[in-house]
Amino acid sequence: MFTVGEIIIWLVLASALGFALGWLMREQRFRATSLTAKVPDAVAEPPGSDDEPTSPPQESVPAEEPALAKKAAPKKRAAPKKAPVRTAAPTIAPGAFPRSAAPLPGGEAPSPAHVIKGNVKSMIYHPPGGSSYSRTVAQIWFTGEDDAVAAGFRRSRR
């Protein structure tokens, strides 16, 4: 058994160790941030301003008379008609089985052709008109019963 004095000494040593480790971590973070590249302040003169020019100065070209400028200006053309913007048909994500499709969010069919709902866990498919078709949330969709059977699914008994 430990005495009260020994327990107090252990607590003081543990808190001192915690303080030292915390201080070391703070210093490590401080040094890491101080080593990042600092952006220099704006320079009063642009670099190379005291250099000799490398190319001769360009001579200014006199402007044409306004009457000649109007004649030389091309006539405005009618803007070409833009083609109507077509929205791309949504791409159907392939399912995990041959000739299957992944459902849209909420289990919706990816296209009107996909009418067979499939349950991946039970490997059962539900054709339209079945008693459980309306309450089944599809995990996978097929376009026909043949596709579902080929993928290893069986027809719902209901």
mmCIF file with all atom_site columns, C-alpha atoms in Angstrom:
data_model
loop_
_atom_site.group_PDB
_atom_site.id
_atom_site.type_symbol
_atom_site.label_atom_id
_atom_site.label_alt_id
_atom_site.label_comp_id
_atom_site.label_asym_id
_atom_site.label_entity_id
_atom_site.label_seq_id
_atom_site.pdbx_PDB_ins_code
_atom_site.Cartn_x
_atom_site.Cartn_y
_atom_site.Cartn_z
_atom_site.occupancy
_atom_site.B_iso_or_equiv
_atom_site.pdbx_formal_charge
_atom_site.auth_seq_id
_atom_site.auth_comp_id
_atom_site.auth_asym_id
_atom_site.auth_atom_id
_atom_site.pdbx_PDB_model_num
ATOM 1   C CA . MET A 1 1   ? 0.000   0.000   0.000   1.00 0.00 ? 1   MET A CA 1
ATOM 2   C CA . PHE A 1 2   ? 1.182   3.536   -0.715  1.00 0.00 ? 2   PHE A CA 1
ATOM 3   C CA . THR A 1 3   ? 1.196   6.350   1.796   1.00 0.00 ? 3   THR A CA 1
ATOM 4   C CA . VAL A 1 4   ? -0.448  9.699   1.145   1.00 0.00 ? 4   VAL A CA 1
ATOM 5   C CA . GLY A 1 5   ? 2.968   11.317  0.741   1.00 0.00 ? 5   GLY A CA 1
ATOM 6   C CA . GLU A 1 6   ? 4.025   8.827   -1.936  1.00 0.00 ? 6   GLU A CA 1
ATOM 7   C CA . ILE A 1 7   ? 0.782   9.367   -3.853  1.00 0.00 ? 7   ILE A CA 1
ATOM 8   C CA . ILE A 1 8   ? 1.273   13.146  -3.780  1.00 0.00 ? 8   ILE A CA 1
ATOM 9   C CA . ILE A 1 9   ? 4.852   12.782  -5.019  1.00 0.00 ? 9   ILE A CA 1
ATOM 10  C CA . TRP A 1 10  ? 3.668   10.573  -7.925  1.00 0.00 ? 10  TRP A CA 1
ATOM 11  C CA . LEU A 1 11  ? 0.966   13.101  -8.831  1.00 0.00 ? 11  LEU A CA 1
ATOM 12  C CA . VAL A 1 12  ? 3.451   15.990  -8.805  1.00 0.00 ? 12  VAL A CA 1
ATOM 13  C CA . LEU A 1 13  ? 5.901   14.038  -10.971 1.00 0.00 ? 13  LEU A CA 1
ATOM 14  C CA . ALA A 1 14  ? 3.150   13.045  -13.431 1.00 0.00 ? 14  ALA A CA 1
ATOM 15  C CA . SER A 1 15  ? 1.943   16.633  -13.759 1.00 0.00 ? 15  SER A CA 1
ATOM 16  C CA . ALA A 1 16  ? 5.527   17.867  -14.266 1.00 0.00 ? 16  ALA A CA 1
ATOM 17  C CA . LEU A 1 17  ? 6.031   15.251  -16.976 1.00 0.00 ? 17  LEU A CA 1
ATOM 18  C CA . GLY A 1 18  ? 2.743   16.274  -18.636 1.00 0.00 ? 18  GLY A CA 1
ATOM 19  C CA . PHE A 1 19  ? 3.782   19.923  -18.557 1.00 0.00 ? 19  PHE A CA 1
ATOM 20  C CA . ALA A 1 20  ? 7.195   19.133  -20.064 1.00 0.00 ? 20  ALA A CA 1
ATOM 21  C CA . LEU A 1 21  ? 5.697   17.030  -22.864 1.00 0.00 ? 21  LEU A CA 1
ATOM 22  C CA . GLY A 1 22  ? 3.108   19.704  -23.636 1.00 0.00 ? 22  GLY A CA 1
ATOM 23  C CA . TRP A 1 23  ? 5.802   22.376  -23.773 1.00 0.00 ? 23  TRP A CA 1
ATOM 24  C CA . LEU A 1 24  ? 7.934   20.241  -26.114 1.00 0.00 ? 24  LEU A CA 1
ATOM 25  C CA . MET A 1 25  ? 4.976   19.670  -28.448 1.00 0.00 ? 25  MET A CA 1
ATOM 26  C CA . ARG A 1 26  ? 4.213   23.407  -28.482 1.00 0.00 ? 26  ARG A CA 1
ATOM 27  C CA . GLU A 1 27  ? 7.814   24.211  -29.337 1.00 0.00 ? 27  GLU A CA 1
ATOM 28  C CA . GLN A 1 28  ? 7.844   21.629  -32.107 1.00 0.00 ? 28  GLN A CA 1
ATOM 29  C CA . ARG A 1 29  ? 4.702   23.144  -33.657 1.00 0.00 ? 29  ARG A CA 1
ATOM 30  C CA . PHE A 1 30  ? 6.105   26.669  -33.278 1.00 0.00 ? 30  PHE A CA 1
ATOM 31  C CA . ARG A 1 31  ? 9.353   25.726  -35.002 1.00 0.00 ? 31  ARG A CA 1
ATOM 32  C CA . ALA A 1 32  ? 7.517   23.976  -37.825 1.00 0.00 ? 32  ALA A CA 1
ATOM 33  C CA . THR A 1 33  ? 5.411   27.068  -38.534 1.00 0.00 ? 33  THR A CA 1
ATOM 34  C CA . SER A 1 34  ? 8.362   29.453  -38.286 1.00 0.00 ? 34  SER A CA 1
ATOM 35  C CA . LEU A 1 35  ? 10.308  27.440  -40.885 1.00 0.00 ? 35  LEU A CA 1
ATOM 36  C CA . THR A 1 36  ? 7.693   28.014  -43.569 1.00 0.00 ? 36  THR A CA 1
ATOM 37  C CA . ALA A 1 37  ? 8.707   30.385  -46.343 1.00 0.00 ? 37  ALA A CA 1
ATOM 38  C CA . LYS A 1 38  ? 7.747   33.954  -45.669 1.00 0.00 ? 38  LYS A CA 1
ATOM 39  C CA . VAL A 1 39  ? 6.713   36.231  -48.516 1.00 0.00 ? 39  VAL A CA 1
ATOM 40  C CA . PRO A 1 40  ? 9.060   39.229  -48.804 1.00 0.00 ? 40  PRO A CA 1
ATOM 41  C CA . ASP A 1 41  ? 7.588   42.686  -48.453 1.00 0.00 ? 41  ASP A CA 1
ATOM 42  C CA . ALA A 1 42  ? 6.857   44.718  -51.572 1.00 0.00 ? 42  ALA A CA 1
ATOM 43  C CA . VAL A 1 43  ? 9.990   46.090  -53.234 1.00 0.00 ? 43  VAL A CA 1
ATOM 44  C CA . ALA A 1 44  ? 10.105  49.860  -53.760 1.00 0.00 ? 44  ALA A CA 1
ATOM 45  C CA . GLU A 1 45  ? 11.664  49.578  -57.228 1.00 0.00 ? 45  GLU A CA 1
ATOM 46  C CA . PRO A 1 46  ? 10.976  46.761  -59.629 1.00 0.00 ? 46  PRO A CA 1
ATOM 47  C CA . PRO A 1 47  ? 13.968  44.481  -60.152 1.00 0.00 ? 47  PRO A CA 1
ATOM 48  C CA . GLY A 1 48  ? 16.192  45.539  -63.005 1.00 0.00 ? 48  GLY A CA 1
ATOM 49  C CA . SER A 1 49  ? 15.011  49.158  -62.992 1.00 0.00 ? 49  SER A CA 1
ATOM 50  C CA . ASP A 1 50  ? 18.597  50.419  -62.972 1.00 0.00 ? 50  ASP A CA 1
ATOM 51  C CA . ASP A 1 51  ? 19.580  48.208  -65.938 1.00 0.00 ? 51  ASP A CA 1
ATOM 52  C CA . GLU A 1 52  ? 20.077  49.466  -69.457 1.00 0.00 ? 52  GLU A CA 1
ATOM 53  C CA . PRO A 1 53  ? 17.141  48.802  -71.785 1.00 0.00 ? 53  PRO A CA 1
ATOM 54  C CA . THR A 1 54  ? 17.672  45.673  -73.860 1.00 0.00 ? 54  THR A CA 1
ATOM 55  C CA . SER A 1 55  ? 15.429  46.694  -76.764 1.00 0.00 ? 55  SER A CA 1
ATOM 56  C CA . PRO A 1 56  ? 15.229  50.068  -78.498 1.00 0.00 ? 56  PRO A CA 1
ATOM 57  C CA . PRO A 1 57  ? 12.184  52.160  -77.636 1.00 0.00 ? 57  PRO A CA 1
ATOM 58  C CA . GLN A 1 58  ? 9.323   51.729  -80.085 1.00 0.00 ? 58  GLN A CA 1
ATOM 59  C CA . GLU A 1 59  ? 8.359   54.705  -82.159 1.00 0.00 ? 59  GLU A CA 1
ATOM 60  C CA . SER A 1 60  ? 4.802   55.864  -81.873 1.00 0.00 ? 60  SER A CA 1
ATOM 61  C CA . VAL A 1 61  ? 2.687   55.451  -85.003 1.00 0.00 ? 61  VAL A CA 1
ATOM 62  C CA . PRO A 1 62  ? 0.439   58.420  -85.828 1.00 0.00 ? 62  PRO A CA 1
ATOM 63  C CA . ALA A 1 63  ? -3.259  57.633  -85.580 1.00 0.00 ? 63  ALA A CA 1
ATOM 64  C CA . GLU A 1 64  ? -5.337  57.512  -88.758 1.00 0.00 ? 64  GLU A CA 1
ATOM 65  C CA . GLU A 1 65  ? -7.883  60.143  -89.436 1.00 0.00 ? 65  GLU A CA 1
ATOM 66  C CA . PRO A 1 66  ? -11.311 59.382  -87.954 1.00 0.00 ? 66  PRO A CA 1
ATOM 67  C CA . ALA A 1 67  ? -12.984 59.301  -91.405 1.00 0.00 ? 67  ALA A CA 1
ATOM 68  C CA . LEU A 1 68  ? -10.558 56.653  -92.641 1.00 0.00 ? 68  LEU A CA 1
ATOM 69  C CA . ALA A 1 69  ? -10.948 54.679  -89.440 1.00 0.00 ? 69  ALA A CA 1
ATOM 70  C CA . LYS A 1 70  ? -14.737 54.544  -89.910 1.00 0.00 ? 70  LYS A CA 1
ATOM 71  C CA . LYS A 1 71  ? -14.372 53.288  -93.481 1.00 0.00 ? 71  LYS A CA 1
ATOM 72  C CA . ALA A 1 72  ? -11.836 50.672  -92.476 1.00 0.00 ? 72  ALA A CA 1
ATOM 73  C CA . ALA A 1 73  ? -13.987 49.362  -89.623 1.00 0.00 ? 73  ALA A CA 1
ATOM 74  C CA . PRO A 1 74  ? -15.668 46.080  -90.599 1.00 0.00 ? 74  PRO A CA 1
ATOM 75  C CA . LYS A 1 75  ? -19.433 45.978  -90.716 1.00 0.00 ? 75  LYS A CA 1
ATOM 76  C CA . LYS A 1 76  ? -21.194 44.213  -87.904 1.00 0.00 ? 76  LYS A CA 1
ATOM 77  C CA . ARG A 1 77  ? -22.535 40.829  -88.835 1.00 0.00 ? 77  ARG A CA 1
ATOM 78  C CA . ALA A 1 78  ? -25.595 39.197  -87.416 1.00 0.00 ? 78  ALA A CA 1
ATOM 79  C CA . ALA A 1 79  ? -24.721 36.799  -84.662 1.00 0.00 ? 79  ALA A CA 1
ATOM 80  C CA . PRO A 1 80  ? -25.014 33.190  -85.775 1.00 0.00 ? 80  PRO A CA 1
ATOM 81  C CA . LYS A 1 81  ? -27.937 31.307  -84.303 1.00 0.00 ? 81  LYS A CA 1
ATOM 82  C CA . LYS A 1 82  ? -26.909 29.046  -81.489 1.00 0.00 ? 82  LYS A CA 1
ATOM 83  C CA . ALA A 1 83  ? -27.829 25.414  -81.618 1.00 0.00 ? 83  ALA A CA 1
ATOM 84  C CA . PRO A 1 84  ? -30.320 24.397  -78.949 1.00 0.00 ? 84  PRO A CA 1
ATOM 85  C CA . VAL A 1 85  ? -28.656 23.092  -75.833 1.00 0.00 ? 85  VAL A CA 1
ATOM 86  C CA . ARG A 1 86  ? -29.290 19.412  -75.380 1.00 0.00 ? 86  ARG A CA 1
ATOM 87  C CA . THR A 1 87  ? -29.183 17.874  -71.980 1.00 0.00 ? 87  THR A CA 1
ATOM 88  C CA . ALA A 1 88  ? -27.304 14.630  -72.015 1.00 0.00 ? 88  ALA A CA 1
ATOM 89  C CA . ALA A 1 89  ? -29.247 11.558  -71.074 1.00 0.00 ? 89  ALA A CA 1
ATOM 90  C CA . PRO A 1 90  ? -28.224 10.374  -67.643 1.00 0.00 ? 90  PRO A CA 1
ATOM 91  C CA . THR A 1 91  ? -25.689 7.613   -67.842 1.00 0.00 ? 91  THR A CA 1
ATOM 92  C CA . ILE A 1 92  ? -26.790 4.339   -66.372 1.00 0.00 ? 92  ILE A CA 1
ATOM 93  C CA . ALA A 1 93  ? -24.361 3.029   -63.792 1.00 0.00 ? 93  ALA A CA 1
ATOM 94  C CA . PRO A 1 94  ? -23.725 -0.681  -64.308 1.00 0.00 ? 94  PRO A CA 1
ATOM 95  C CA . GLY A 1 95  ? -24.773 -2.980  -61.515 1.00 0.00 ? 95  GLY A CA 1
ATOM 96  C CA . ALA A 1 96  ? -22.789 -5.677  -59.776 1.00 0.00 ? 96  ALA A CA 1
ATOM 97  C CA . PHE A 1 97  ? -24.360 -8.401  -61.932 1.00 0.00 ? 97  PHE A CA 1
ATOM 98  C CA . PRO A 1 98  ? -24.320 -8.971  -65.699 1.00 0.00 ? 98  PRO A CA 1
ATOM 99  C CA . ARG A 1 99  ? -26.980 -6.965  -67.582 1.00 0.00 ? 99  ARG A CA 1
ATOM 100 C CA . SER A 1 100 ? -27.982 -5.081  -64.415 1.00 0.00 ? 100 SER A CA 1
ATOM 101 C CA . ALA A 1 101 ? -28.001 -1.423  -63.426 1.00 0.00 ? 101 ALA A CA 1
ATOM 102 C CA . ALA A 1 102 ? -27.389 0.341   -60.142 1.00 0.00 ? 102 ALA A CA 1
ATOM 103 C CA . PRO A 1 103 ? -30.376 2.221   -58.723 1.00 0.00 ? 103 PRO A CA 1
ATOM 104 C CA . LEU A 1 104 ? -30.619 5.983   -58.546 1.00 0.00 ? 104 LEU A CA 1
ATOM 105 C CA . PRO A 1 105 ? -30.752 7.621   -55.096 1.00 0.00 ? 105 PRO A CA 1
ATOM 106 C CA . GLY A 1 106 ? -33.789 6.360   -53.213 1.00 0.00 ? 106 GLY A CA 1
ATOM 107 C CA . GLY A 1 107 ? -33.843 3.113   -55.195 1.00 0.00 ? 107 GLY A CA 1
ATOM 108 C CA . GLU A 1 108 ? -35.422 4.675   -58.290 1.00 0.00 ? 108 GLU A CA 1
ATOM 109 C CA . ALA A 1 109 ? -35.076 3.017   -61.699 1.00 0.00 ? 109 ALA A CA 1
ATOM 110 C CA . PRO A 1 110 ? -32.169 4.323   -63.809 1.00 0.00 ? 110 PRO A CA 1
ATOM 111 C CA . SER A 1 111 ? -34.334 4.254   -66.966 1.00 0.00 ? 111 SER A CA 1
ATOM 112 C CA . PRO A 1 112 ? -37.921 3.410   -67.973 1.00 0.00 ? 112 PRO A CA 1
ATOM 113 C CA . ALA A 1 113 ? -36.656 0.141   -69.479 1.00 0.00 ? 113 ALA A CA 1
ATOM 114 C CA . HIS A 1 114 ? -35.469 -1.112  -66.087 1.00 0.00 ? 114 HIS A CA 1
ATOM 115 C CA . VAL A 1 115 ? -38.623 -2.524  -64.486 1.00 0.00 ? 115 VAL A CA 1
ATOM 116 C CA . ILE A 1 116 ? -37.415 -5.567  -62.528 1.00 0.00 ? 116 ILE A CA 1
ATOM 117 C CA . LYS A 1 117 ? -36.393 -4.810  -58.930 1.00 0.00 ? 117 LYS A CA 1
ATOM 118 C CA . GLY A 1 118 ? -33.732 -6.990  -57.364 1.00 0.00 ? 118 GLY A CA 1
ATOM 119 C CA . ASN A 1 119 ? -32.768 -7.627  -53.750 1.00 0.00 ? 119 ASN A CA 1
ATOM 120 C CA . VAL A 1 120 ? -29.062 -8.445  -53.573 1.00 0.00 ? 120 VAL A CA 1
ATOM 121 C CA . LYS A 1 121 ? -29.129 -9.937  -50.072 1.00 0.00 ? 121 LYS A CA 1
ATOM 122 C CA . SER A 1 122 ? -31.881 -12.482 -50.783 1.00 0.00 ? 122 SER A CA 1
ATOM 123 C CA . MET A 1 123 ? -31.148 -12.832 -54.536 1.00 0.00 ? 123 MET A CA 1
ATOM 124 C CA . ILE A 1 124 ? -34.873 -12.392 -55.268 1.00 0.00 ? 124 ILE A CA 1
ATOM 125 C CA . TYR A 1 125 ? -36.291 -10.272 -58.086 1.00 0.00 ? 125 TYR A CA 1
ATOM 126 C CA . HIS A 1 126 ? -39.704 -8.602  -58.123 1.00 0.00 ? 126 HIS A CA 1
ATOM 127 C CA . PRO A 1 127 ? -41.534 -8.133  -61.444 1.00 0.00 ? 127 PRO A CA 1
ATOM 128 C CA . PRO A 1 128 ? -44.124 -5.361  -61.870 1.00 0.00 ? 128 PRO A CA 1
ATOM 129 C CA . GLY A 1 129 ? -47.572 -6.408  -60.665 1.00 0.00 ? 129 GLY A CA 1
ATOM 130 C CA . GLY A 1 130 ? -46.214 -8.547  -57.837 1.00 0.00 ? 130 GLY A CA 1
ATOM 131 C CA . SER A 1 131 ? -47.775 -8.030  -54.401 1.00 0.00 ? 131 SER A CA 1
ATOM 132 C CA . SER A 1 132 ? -44.511 -6.772  -52.877 1.00 0.00 ? 132 SER A CA 1
ATOM 133 C CA . TYR A 1 133 ? -43.317 -4.799  -55.929 1.00 0.00 ? 133 TYR A CA 1
ATOM 134 C CA . SER A 1 134 ? -44.567 -1.407  -54.718 1.00 0.00 ? 134 SER A CA 1
ATOM 135 C CA . ARG A 1 135 ? -43.038 -1.648  -51.249 1.00 0.00 ? 135 ARG A CA 1
ATOM 136 C CA . THR A 1 136 ? -39.720 -3.152  -52.382 1.00 0.00 ? 136 THR A CA 1
ATOM 137 C CA . VAL A 1 137 ? -36.782 -0.746  -52.584 1.00 0.00 ? 137 VAL A CA 1
ATOM 138 C CA . ALA A 1 138 ? -34.574 -1.956  -55.401 1.00 0.00 ? 138 ALA A CA 1
ATOM 139 C CA . GLN A 1 139 ? -30.932 -2.609  -54.698 1.00 0.00 ? 139 GLN A CA 1
ATOM 140 C CA . ILE A 1 140 ? -30.385 -3.534  -58.348 1.00 0.00 ? 140 ILE A CA 1
ATOM 141 C CA . TRP A 1 141 ? -32.439 -3.176  -61.541 1.00 0.00 ? 141 TRP A CA 1
ATOM 142 C CA . PHE A 1 142 ? -32.905 -5.454  -64.561 1.00 0.00 ? 142 PHE A CA 1
ATOM 143 C CA . THR A 1 143 ? -34.631 -4.828  -67.887 1.00 0.00 ? 143 THR A CA 1
ATOM 144 C CA . GLY A 1 144 ? -36.235 -8.253  -67.998 1.00 0.00 ? 144 GLY A CA 1
ATOM 145 C CA . GLU A 1 145 ? -36.822 -11.404 -65.992 1.00 0.00 ? 145 GLU A CA 1
ATOM 146 C CA . ASP A 1 146 ? -34.370 -13.283 -68.214 1.00 0.00 ? 146 ASP A CA 1
ATOM 147 C CA . ASP A 1 147 ? -31.582 -10.912 -67.168 1.00 0.00 ? 147 ASP A CA 1
ATOM 148 C CA . ALA A 1 148 ? -32.410 -11.409 -63.485 1.00 0.00 ? 148 ALA A CA 1
ATOM 149 C CA . VAL A 1 149 ? -32.469 -15.199 -63.824 1.00 0.00 ? 149 VAL A CA 1
ATOM 150 C CA . ALA A 1 150 ? -29.183 -15.135 -65.769 1.00 0.00 ? 150 ALA A CA 1
ATOM 151 C CA . ALA A 1 151 ? -27.635 -13.174 -62.886 1.00 0.00 ? 151 ALA A CA 1
ATOM 152 C CA . GLY A 1 152 ? -28.696 -15.881 -60.405 1.00 0.00 ? 152 GLY A CA 1
ATOM 153 C CA . PHE A 1 153 ? -31.836 -14.282 -58.977 1.00 0.00 ? 153 PHE A CA 1
ATOM 154 C CA . ARG A 1 154 ? -35.097 -16.158 -58.377 1.00 0.00 ? 154 ARG A CA 1
ATOM 155 C CA . ARG A 1 155 ? -38.630 -14.819 -58.770 1.00 0.00 ? 155 ARG A CA 1
ATOM 156 C CA . SER A 1 156 ? -40.517 -13.588 -55.714 1.00 0.00 ? 156 SER A CA 1
ATOM 157 C CA . ARG A 1 157 ? -43.165 -16.017 -54.466 1.00 0.00 ? 157 ARG A CA 1
ATOM 158 C CA . ARG A 1 158 ? -45.594 -13.201 -53.730 1.00 0.00 ? 158 ARG A CA 1
#
